[in-house]
Amino acid sequence: MKIMAVCGSGLGSSFMMELNIKKALAKLGMEAEVNHTDLSSVTLDDADVFVMAKDIAESSSIPADRIITVKNLVSVSEFEEKLTAYFNR
């Protein structure tokens, strides 16, 4: 499983999301390859699941069923909740 954190510039926000996704996965006892990038560079082949803020998701070419949107980029508990919901659907 590959997860890609995506933000507008591919620097701070997406890197912070990558770290929080890894923390959430560890708490959930799940393993995945997690990376980060910017919206203009992301392709469908980069990952199985893409995590991004709602505003970024709305301008993305990634299909909605492969996107997890988050509101609070620093909330590990939100990442846990959203990842659990995504993988249990």
PDB file of N, CA and C in Angstrom, residues 1-88:
ATOM      1  N   MET A   1       0.838  -1.174   0.000  1.00  0.00           N
ATOM      2  CA  MET A   1       0.000   0.000   0.000  1.00  0.00           C
ATOM      3  C   MET A   1       0.883   1.238   0.000  1.00  0.00           C
ATOM      4  N   LYS A   2       0.587   2.154  -0.901  1.00  0.00           N
ATOM      5  CA  LYS A   2       1.309   3.423  -0.988  1.00  0.00           C
ATOM      6  C   LYS A   2       0.337   4.561  -0.699  1.00  0.00           C
ATOM      7  N   ILE A   3       0.766   5.474   0.174  1.00  0.00           N
ATOM      8  CA  ILE A   3      -0.029   6.648   0.515  1.00  0.00           C
ATOM      9  C   ILE A   3       0.803   7.883   0.205  1.00  0.00           C
ATOM     10  N   MET A   4       0.186   8.852  -0.474  1.00  0.00           N
ATOM     11  CA  MET A   4       0.879  10.089  -0.829  1.00  0.00           C
ATOM     12  C   MET A   4       0.179  11.274  -0.172  1.00  0.00           C
ATOM     13  N   ALA A   5       0.942  12.048   0.600  1.00  0.00           N
ATOM     14  CA  ALA A   5       0.453  13.297   1.164  1.00  0.00           C
ATOM     15  C   ALA A   5       0.708  14.385   0.127  1.00  0.00           C
ATOM     16  N   VAL A   6      -0.318  15.175  -0.157  1.00  0.00           N
ATOM     17  CA  VAL A   6      -0.226  16.164  -1.232  1.00  0.00           C
ATOM     18  C   VAL A   6      -0.608  17.544  -0.704  1.00  0.00           C
ATOM     19  N   CYS A   7       0.214  18.535  -1.037  1.00  0.00           N
ATOM     20  CA  CYS A   7      -0.127  19.928  -0.712  1.00  0.00           C
ATOM     21  C   CYS A   7       0.191  20.799  -1.922  1.00  0.00           C
ATOM     22  N   GLY A   8      -0.067  22.072  -1.803  1.00  0.00           N
ATOM     23  CA  GLY A   8       0.119  22.983  -2.926  1.00  0.00           C
ATOM     24  C   GLY A   8       1.546  23.093  -3.406  1.00  0.00           C
ATOM     25  N   SER A   9       2.506  23.130  -2.478  1.00  0.00           N
ATOM     26  CA  SER A   9       3.902  23.316  -2.880  1.00  0.00           C
ATOM     27  C   SER A   9       4.783  22.099  -2.648  1.00  0.00           C
ATOM     28  N   GLY A  10       4.285  21.089  -1.950  1.00  0.00           N
ATOM     29  CA  GLY A  10       5.052  19.863  -1.746  1.00  0.00           C
ATOM     30  C   GLY A  10       6.129  19.956  -0.696  1.00  0.00           C
ATOM     31  N   LEU A  11       6.074  20.978   0.120  1.00  0.00           N
ATOM     32  CA  LEU A  11       7.122  21.168   1.117  1.00  0.00           C
ATOM     33  C   LEU A  11       6.590  20.927   2.529  1.00  0.00           C
ATOM     34  N   GLY A  12       6.371  21.973   3.273  1.00  0.00           N
ATOM     35  CA  GLY A  12       6.045  21.858   4.691  1.00  0.00           C
ATOM     36  C   GLY A  12       4.766  21.114   5.014  1.00  0.00           C
ATOM     37  N   SER A  13       3.667  21.505   4.405  1.00  0.00           N
ATOM     38  CA  SER A  13       2.376  20.904   4.750  1.00  0.00           C
ATOM     39  C   SER A  13       2.328  19.417   4.425  1.00  0.00           C
ATOM     40  N   SER A  14       2.781  19.058   3.238  1.00  0.00           N
ATOM     41  CA  SER A  14       2.716  17.643   2.862  1.00  0.00           C
ATOM     42  C   SER A  14       3.695  16.807   3.681  1.00  0.00           C
ATOM     43  N   PHE A  15       4.835  17.382   4.040  1.00  0.00           N
ATOM     44  CA  PHE A  15       5.788  16.646   4.870  1.00  0.00           C
ATOM     45  C   PHE A  15       5.206  16.431   6.269  1.00  0.00           C
ATOM     46  N   MET A  16       4.541  17.451   6.813  1.00  0.00           N
ATOM     47  CA  MET A  16       3.901  17.326   8.110  1.00  0.00           C
ATOM     48  C   MET A  16       2.791  16.257   8.051  1.00  0.00           C
ATOM     49  N   MET A  17       2.028  16.257   6.965  1.00  0.00           N
ATOM     50  CA  MET A  17       0.997  15.232   6.804  1.00  0.00           C
ATOM     51  C   MET A  17       1.619  13.849   6.716  1.00  0.00           C
ATOM     52  N   GLU A  18       2.719  13.718   5.986  1.00  0.00           N
ATOM     53  CA  GLU A  18       3.411  12.423   5.873  1.00  0.00           C
ATOM     54  C   GLU A  18       3.784  11.893   7.259  1.00  0.00           C
ATOM     55  N   LEU A  19       4.369  12.749   8.078  1.00  0.00           N
ATOM     56  CA  LEU A  19       4.757  12.332   9.430  1.00  0.00           C
ATOM     57  C   LEU A  19       3.546  11.929  10.262  1.00  0.00           C
ATOM     58  N   ASN A  20       2.458  12.695  10.155  1.00  0.00           N
ATOM     59  CA  ASN A  20       1.256  12.381  10.931  1.00  0.00           C
ATOM     60  C   ASN A  20       0.546  11.132  10.417  1.00  0.00           C
ATOM     61  N   ILE A  21       0.598  10.890   9.126  1.00  0.00           N
ATOM     62  CA  ILE A  21       0.051   9.648   8.573  1.00  0.00           C
ATOM     63  C   ILE A  21       0.827   8.455   9.135  1.00  0.00           C
ATOM     64  N   LYS A  22       2.151   8.576   9.170  1.00  0.00           N
ATOM     65  CA  LYS A  22       2.976   7.490   9.711  1.00  0.00           C
ATOM     66  C   LYS A  22       2.662   7.238  11.181  1.00  0.00           C
ATOM     67  N   LYS A  23       2.461   8.304  11.961  1.00  0.00           N
ATOM     68  CA  LYS A  23       2.094   8.149  13.374  1.00  0.00           C
ATOM     69  C   LYS A  23       0.736   7.465  13.501  1.00  0.00           C
ATOM     70  N   ALA A  24      -0.219   7.893  12.689  1.00  0.00           N
ATOM     71  CA  ALA A  24      -1.556   7.306  12.734  1.00  0.00           C
ATOM     72  C   ALA A  24      -1.519   5.831  12.343  1.00  0.00           C
ATOM     73  N   LEU A  25      -0.772   5.499  11.306  1.00  0.00           N
ATOM     74  CA  LEU A  25      -0.663   4.102  10.878  1.00  0.00           C
ATOM     75  C   LEU A  25      -0.040   3.241  11.975  1.00  0.00           C
ATOM     76  N   ALA A  26       0.967   3.774  12.659  1.00  0.00           N
ATOM     77  CA  ALA A  26       1.604   3.041  13.752  1.00  0.00           C
ATOM     78  C   ALA A  26       0.596   2.774  14.868  1.00  0.00           C
ATOM     79  N   LYS A  27      -0.214   3.782  15.200  1.00  0.00           N
ATOM     80  CA  LYS A  27      -1.237   3.598  16.241  1.00  0.00           C
ATOM     81  C   LYS A  27      -2.280   2.569  15.823  1.00  0.00           C
ATOM     82  N   LEU A  28      -2.560   2.508  14.530  1.00  0.00           N
ATOM     83  CA  LEU A  28      -3.550   1.565  14.009  1.00  0.00           C
ATOM     84  C   LEU A  28      -2.962   0.186  13.749  1.00  0.00           C
ATOM     85  N   GLY A  29      -1.642   0.051  13.882  1.00  0.00           N
ATOM     86  CA  GLY A  29      -0.987  -1.226  13.619  1.00  0.00           C
ATOM     87  C   GLY A  29      -0.962  -1.578  12.145  1.00  0.00           C
ATOM     88  N   MET A  30      -0.925  -0.568  11.292  1.00  0.00           N
ATOM     89  CA  MET A  30      -0.915  -0.779   9.840  1.00  0.00           C
ATOM     90  C   MET A  30       0.419  -0.340   9.267  1.00  0.00           C
ATOM     91  N   GLU A  31       0.764  -0.909   8.131  1.00  0.00           N
ATOM     92  CA  GLU A  31       1.998  -0.539   7.449  1.00  0.00           C
ATOM     93  C   GLU A  31       1.677  -0.060   6.042  1.00  0.00           C
ATOM     94  N   ALA A  32       2.405   0.966   5.609  1.00  0.00           N
ATOM     95  CA  ALA A  32       2.269   1.479   4.253  1.00  0.00           C
ATOM     96  C   ALA A  32       3.508   2.300   3.935  1.00  0.00           C
ATOM     97  N   GLU A  33       3.778   2.429   2.665  1.00  0.00           N
ATOM     98  CA  GLU A  33       4.832   3.334   2.203  1.00  0.00           C
ATOM     99  C   GLU A  33       4.196   4.711   2.092  1.00  0.00           C
ATOM    100  N   VAL A  34       4.752   5.694   2.791  1.00  0.00           N
ATOM    101  CA  VAL A  34       4.170   7.038   2.805  1.00  0.00           C
ATOM    102  C   VAL A  34       5.198   8.045   2.302  1.00  0.00           C
ATOM    103  N   ASN A  35       4.781   8.898   1.377  1.00  0.00           N
ATOM    104  CA  ASN A  35       5.633   9.944   0.823  1.00  0.00           C
ATOM    105  C   ASN A  35       4.829  11.228   0.710  1.00  0.00           C
ATOM    106  N   HIS A  36       5.482  12.292   0.247  1.00  0.00           N
ATOM    107  CA  HIS A  36       4.780  13.559   0.049  1.00  0.00           C
ATOM    108  C   HIS A  36       5.225  14.211  -1.255  1.00  0.00           C
ATOM    109  N   THR A  37       4.333  15.050  -1.800  1.00  0.00           N
ATOM    110  CA  THR A  37       4.619  15.750  -3.049  1.00  0.00           C
ATOM    111  C   THR A  37       3.708  16.965  -3.176  1.00  0.00           C
ATOM    112  N   ASP A  38       3.895  17.704  -4.261  1.00  0.00           N
ATOM    113  CA  ASP A  38       3.027  18.846  -4.525  1.00  0.00           C
ATOM    114  C   ASP A  38       1.967  18.464  -5.554  1.00  0.00           C
ATOM    115  N   LEU A  39       0.889  19.211  -5.571  1.00  0.00           N
ATOM    116  CA  LEU A  39      -0.248  18.909  -6.429  1.00  0.00           C
ATOM    117  C   LEU A  39       0.109  18.888  -7.916  1.00  0.00           C
ATOM    118  N   SER A  40       0.976  19.773  -8.347  1.00  0.00           N
ATOM    119  CA  SER A  40       1.304  19.834  -9.773  1.00  0.00           C
ATOM    120  C   SER A  40       2.157  18.652 -10.238  1.00  0.00           C
ATOM    121  N   SER A  41       2.799  17.952  -9.315  1.00  0.00           N
ATOM    122  CA  SER A  41       3.654  16.816  -9.678  1.00  0.00           C
ATOM    123  C   SER A  41       2.997  15.454  -9.499  1.00  0.00           C
ATOM    124  N   VAL A  42       1.888  15.390  -8.790  1.00  0.00           N
ATOM    125  CA  VAL A  42       1.283  14.107  -8.433  1.00  0.00           C
ATOM    126  C   VAL A  42       0.647  13.436  -9.661  1.00  0.00           C
ATOM    127  N   THR A  43       0.808  12.104  -9.729  1.00  0.00           N
ATOM    128  CA  THR A  43       0.159  11.307 -10.771  1.00  0.00           C
ATOM    129  C   THR A  43      -0.556  10.135 -10.123  1.00  0.00           C
ATOM    130  N   LEU A  44      -1.472   9.541 -10.830  1.00  0.00           N
ATOM    131  CA  LEU A  44      -2.224   8.392 -10.301  1.00  0.00           C
ATOM    132  C   LEU A  44      -1.316   7.224  -9.941  1.00  0.00           C
ATOM    133  N   ASP A  45      -0.188   7.104 -10.628  1.00  0.00           N
ATOM    134  CA  ASP A  45       0.729   5.998 -10.380  1.00  0.00           C
ATOM    135  C   ASP A  45       1.564   6.176  -9.115  1.00  0.00           C
ATOM    136  N   ASP A  46       1.533   7.364  -8.515  1.00  0.00           N
ATOM    137  CA  ASP A  46       2.361   7.640  -7.338  1.00  0.00           C
ATOM    138  C   ASP A  46       1.928   6.871  -6.101  1.00  0.00           C
ATOM    139  N   ALA A  47       0.631   6.570  -5.997  1.00  0.00           N
ATOM    140  CA  ALA A  47       0.136   5.942  -4.768  1.00  0.00           C
ATOM    141  C   ALA A  47      -1.211   5.274  -5.004  1.00  0.00           C
ATOM    142  N   ASP A  48      -1.604   4.505  -4.001  1.00  0.00           N
ATOM    143  CA  ASP A  48      -2.937   3.893  -4.012  1.00  0.00           C
ATOM    144  C   ASP A  48      -3.964   4.855  -3.426  1.00  0.00           C
ATOM    145  N   VAL A  49      -3.512   5.652  -2.449  1.00  0.00           N
ATOM    146  CA  VAL A  49      -4.374   6.588  -1.727  1.00  0.00           C
ATOM    147  C   VAL A  49      -3.647   7.925  -1.617  1.00  0.00           C
ATOM    148  N   PHE A  50      -4.395   9.006  -1.760  1.00  0.00           N
ATOM    149  CA  PHE A  50      -3.834  10.351  -1.689  1.00  0.00           C
ATOM    150  C   PHE A  50      -4.521  11.113  -0.560  1.00  0.00           C
ATOM    151  N   VAL A  51      -3.725  11.744   0.308  1.00  0.00           N
ATOM    152  CA  VAL A  51      -4.258  12.503   1.431  1.00  0.00           C
ATOM    153  C   VAL A  51      -3.970  13.978   1.182  1.00  0.00           C
ATOM    154  N   MET A  52      -5.028  14.802   1.279  1.00  0.00           N
ATOM    155  CA  MET A  52      -4.860  16.235   1.022  1.00  0.00           C
ATOM    156  C   MET A  52      -5.979  17.019   1.687  1.00  0.00           C
ATOM    157  N   ALA A  53      -5.765  18.317   1.807  1.00  0.00           N
ATOM    158  CA  ALA A  53      -6.797  19.208   2.320  1.00  0.00           C
ATOM    159  C   ALA A  53      -7.902  19.342   1.273  1.00  0.00           C
ATOM    160  N   LYS A  54      -9.097  19.705   1.726  1.00  0.00           N
ATOM    161  CA  LYS A  54     -10.253  19.777   0.842  1.00  0.00           C
ATOM    162  C   LYS A  54     -10.031  20.725  -0.332  1.00  0.00           C
ATOM    163  N   ASP A  55      -9.447  21.893  -0.083  1.00  0.00           N
ATOM    164  CA  ASP A  55      -9.240  22.859  -1.170  1.00  0.00           C
ATOM    165  C   ASP A  55      -8.315  22.312  -2.251  1.00  0.00           C
ATOM    166  N   ILE A  56      -7.314  21.550  -1.833  1.00  0.00           N
ATOM    167  CA  ILE A  56      -6.398  20.927  -2.800  1.00  0.00           C
ATOM    168  C   ILE A  56      -7.130  19.820  -3.553  1.00  0.00           C
ATOM    169  N   ALA A  57      -7.923  19.025  -2.841  1.00  0.00           N
ATOM    170  CA  ALA A  57      -8.650  17.919  -3.460  1.00  0.00           C
ATOM    171  C   ALA A  57      -9.590  18.409  -4.555  1.00  0.00           C
ATOM    172  N   GLU A  58     -10.215  19.558  -4.333  1.00  0.00           N
ATOM    173  CA  GLU A  58     -11.160  20.092  -5.314  1.00  0.00           C
ATOM    174  C   GLU A  58     -10.488  20.487  -6.623  1.00  0.00           C
ATOM    175  N   SER A  59      -9.201  20.794  -6.582  1.00  0.00           N
ATOM    176  CA  SER A  59      -8.499  21.169  -7.811  1.00  0.00           C
ATOM    177  C   SER A  59      -7.598  20.048  -8.329  1.00  0.00           C
ATOM    178  N   SER A  60      -7.751  18.864  -7.768  1.00  0.00           N
ATOM    179  CA  SER A  60      -6.930  17.719  -8.144  1.00  0.00           C
ATOM    180  C   SER A  60      -7.564  16.930  -9.290  1.00  0.00           C
ATOM    181  N   SER A  61      -6.731  16.256 -10.064  1.00  0.00           N
ATOM    182  CA  SER A  61      -7.235  15.374 -11.124  1.00  0.00           C
ATOM    183  C   SER A  61      -7.338  13.920 -10.637  1.00  0.00           C
ATOM    184  N   ILE A  62      -7.037  13.696  -9.355  1.00  0.00           N
ATOM    185  CA  ILE A  62      -7.123  12.358  -8.763  1.00  0.00           C
ATOM    186  C   ILE A  62      -8.598  12.011  -8.540  1.00  0.00           C
ATOM    187  N   PRO A  63      -9.036  10.800  -8.880  1.00  0.00           N
ATOM    188  CA  PRO A  63     -10.426  10.411  -8.633  1.00  0.00           C
ATOM    189  C   PRO A  63     -10.777  10.500  -7.137  1.00  0.00           C
ATOM    190  N   ALA A  64     -11.963  10.988  -6.858  1.00  0.00           N
ATOM    191  CA  ALA A  64     -12.402  11.217  -5.475  1.00  0.00           C
ATOM    192  C   ALA A  64     -12.347   9.958  -4.614  1.00  0.00           C
ATOM    193  N   ASP A  65     -12.552   8.787  -5.210  1.00  0.00           N
ATOM    194  CA  ASP A  65     -12.547   7.550  -4.418  1.00  0.00           C
ATOM    195  C   ASP A  65     -11.147   7.137  -3.966  1.00  0.00           C
ATOM    196  N   ARG A  66     -10.132   7.851  -4.430  1.00  0.00           N
ATOM    197  CA  ARG A  66      -8.748   7.563  -4.006  1.00  0.00           C
ATOM    198  C   ARG A  66      -8.175   8.679  -3.140  1.00  0.00           C
ATOM    199  N   ILE A  67      -9.037   9.610  -2.721  1.00  0.00           N
ATOM    200  CA  ILE A  67      -8.599  10.749  -1.923  1.00  0.00           C
ATOM    201  C   ILE A  67      -9.193  10.691  -0.523  1.00  0.00           C
ATOM    202  N   ILE A  68      -8.339  10.961   0.463  1.00  0.00           N
ATOM    203  CA  ILE A  68      -8.780  11.180   1.839  1.00  0.00           C
ATOM    204  C   ILE A  68      -8.563  12.664   2.108  1.00  0.00           C
ATOM    205  N   THR A  69      -9.617  13.382   2.457  1.00  0.00           N
ATOM    206  CA  THR A  69      -9.460  14.802   2.747  1.00  0.00           C
ATOM    207  C   THR A  69      -9.397  15.014   4.255  1.00  0.00           C
ATOM    208  N   VAL A  70      -8.555  15.926   4.654  1.00  0.00           N
ATOM    209  CA  VAL A  70      -8.400  16.260   6.077  1.00  0.00           C
ATOM    210  C   VAL A  70      -8.588  17.757   6.268  1.00  0.00           C
ATOM    211  N   LYS A  71      -9.067  18.118   7.463  1.00  0.00           N
ATOM    212  CA  LYS A  71      -9.257  19.527   7.819  1.00  0.00           C
ATOM    213  C   LYS A  71      -8.084  20.049   8.632  1.00  0.00           C
ATOM    214  N   ASN A  72      -7.632  19.234   9.589  1.00  0.00           N
ATOM    215  CA  ASN A  72      -6.580  19.658  10.513  1.00  0.00           C
ATOM    216  C   ASN A  72      -5.313  18.863  10.212  1.00  0.00           C
ATOM    217  N   LEU A  73      -4.359  19.494   9.574  1.00  0.00           N
ATOM    218  CA  LEU A  73      -3.149  18.804   9.122  1.00  0.00           C
ATOM    219  C   LEU A  73      -2.244  18.341  10.258  1.00  0.00           C
ATOM    220  N   VAL A  74      -2.467  18.836  11.470  1.00  0.00           N
ATOM    221  CA  VAL A  74      -1.615  18.449  12.599  1.00  0.00           C
ATOM    222  C   VAL A  74      -2.314  17.491  13.556  1.00  0.00           C
ATOM    223  N   SER A  75      -3.538  17.094  13.253  1.00  0.00           N
ATOM    224  CA  SER A  75      -4.298  16.215  14.138  1.00  0.00           C
ATOM    225  C   SER A  75      -4.090  14.742  13.774  1.00  0.00           C
ATOM    226  N   VAL A  76      -3.246  14.073  14.545  1.00  0.00           N
ATOM    227  CA  VAL A  76      -3.008  12.645  14.305  1.00  0.00           C
ATOM    228  C   VAL A  76      -4.308  11.869  14.467  1.00  0.00           C
ATOM    229  N   SER A  77      -5.148  12.281  15.409  1.00  0.00           N
ATOM    230  CA  SER A  77      -6.419  11.577  15.620  1.00  0.00           C
ATOM    231  C   SER A  77      -7.332  11.689  14.395  1.00  0.00           C
ATOM    232  N   GLU A  78      -7.304  12.838  13.696  1.00  0.00           N
ATOM    233  CA  GLU A  78      -8.099  12.944  12.472  1.00  0.00           C
ATOM    234  C   GLU A  78      -7.555  12.008  11.403  1.00  0.00           C
ATOM    235  N   PHE A  79      -6.247  11.917  11.290  1.00  0.00           N
ATOM    236  CA  PHE A  79      -5.659  10.983  10.318  1.00  0.00           C
ATOM    237  C   PHE A  79      -6.042   9.548  10.665  1.00  0.00           C
ATOM    238  N   GLU A  80      -6.008   9.187  11.942  1.00  0.00           N
ATOM    239  CA  GLU A  80      -6.427   7.847  12.358  1.00  0.00           C
ATOM    240  C   GLU A  80      -7.867   7.589  11.941  1.00  0.00           C
ATOM    241  N   GLU A  81      -8.731   8.542  12.242  1.00  0.00           N
ATOM    242  CA  GLU A  81     -10.154   8.410  11.931  1.00  0.00           C
ATOM    243  C   GLU A  81     -10.384   8.269  10.433  1.00  0.00           C
ATOM    244  N   LYS A  82      -9.764   9.136   9.649  1.00  0.00           N
ATOM    245  CA  LYS A  82      -9.983   9.128   8.196  1.00  0.00           C
ATOM    246  C   LYS A  82      -9.369   7.888   7.540  1.00  0.00           C
ATOM    247  N   LEU A  83      -8.186   7.479   7.977  1.00  0.00           N
ATOM    248  CA  LEU A  83      -7.566   6.272   7.428  1.00  0.00           C
ATOM    249  C   LEU A  83      -8.394   5.038   7.760  1.00  0.00           C
ATOM    250  N   THR A  84      -8.863   4.946   9.005  1.00  0.00           N
ATOM    251  CA  THR A  84      -9.712   3.818   9.405  1.00  0.00           C
ATOM    252  C   THR A  84     -10.976   3.766   8.556  1.00  0.00           C
ATOM    253  N   ALA A  85     -11.637   4.898   8.399  1.00  0.00           N
ATOM    254  CA  ALA A  85     -12.864   4.946   7.591  1.00  0.00           C
ATOM    255  C   ALA A  85     -12.590   4.555   6.142  1.00  0.00           C
ATOM    256  N   TYR A  86     -11.487   5.027   5.600  1.00  0.00           N
ATOM    257  CA  TYR A  86     -11.156   4.709   4.206  1.00  0.00           C
ATOM    258  C   TYR A  86     -10.907   3.217   4.015  1.00  0.00           C
ATOM    259  N   PHE A  87     -10.136   2.622   4.910  1.00  0.00           N
ATOM    260  CA  PHE A  87      -9.780   1.214   4.736  1.00  0.00           C
ATOM    261  C   PHE A  87     -10.894   0.258   5.155  1.00  0.00           C
ATOM    262  N   ASN A  88     -11.883   0.733   5.878  1.00  0.00           N
ATOM    263  CA  ASN A  88     -13.014  -0.112   6.301  1.00  0.00           C
ATOM    264  C   ASN A  88     -14.228   0.016   5.392  1.00  0.00           C
TER     265      ASN A  88
END
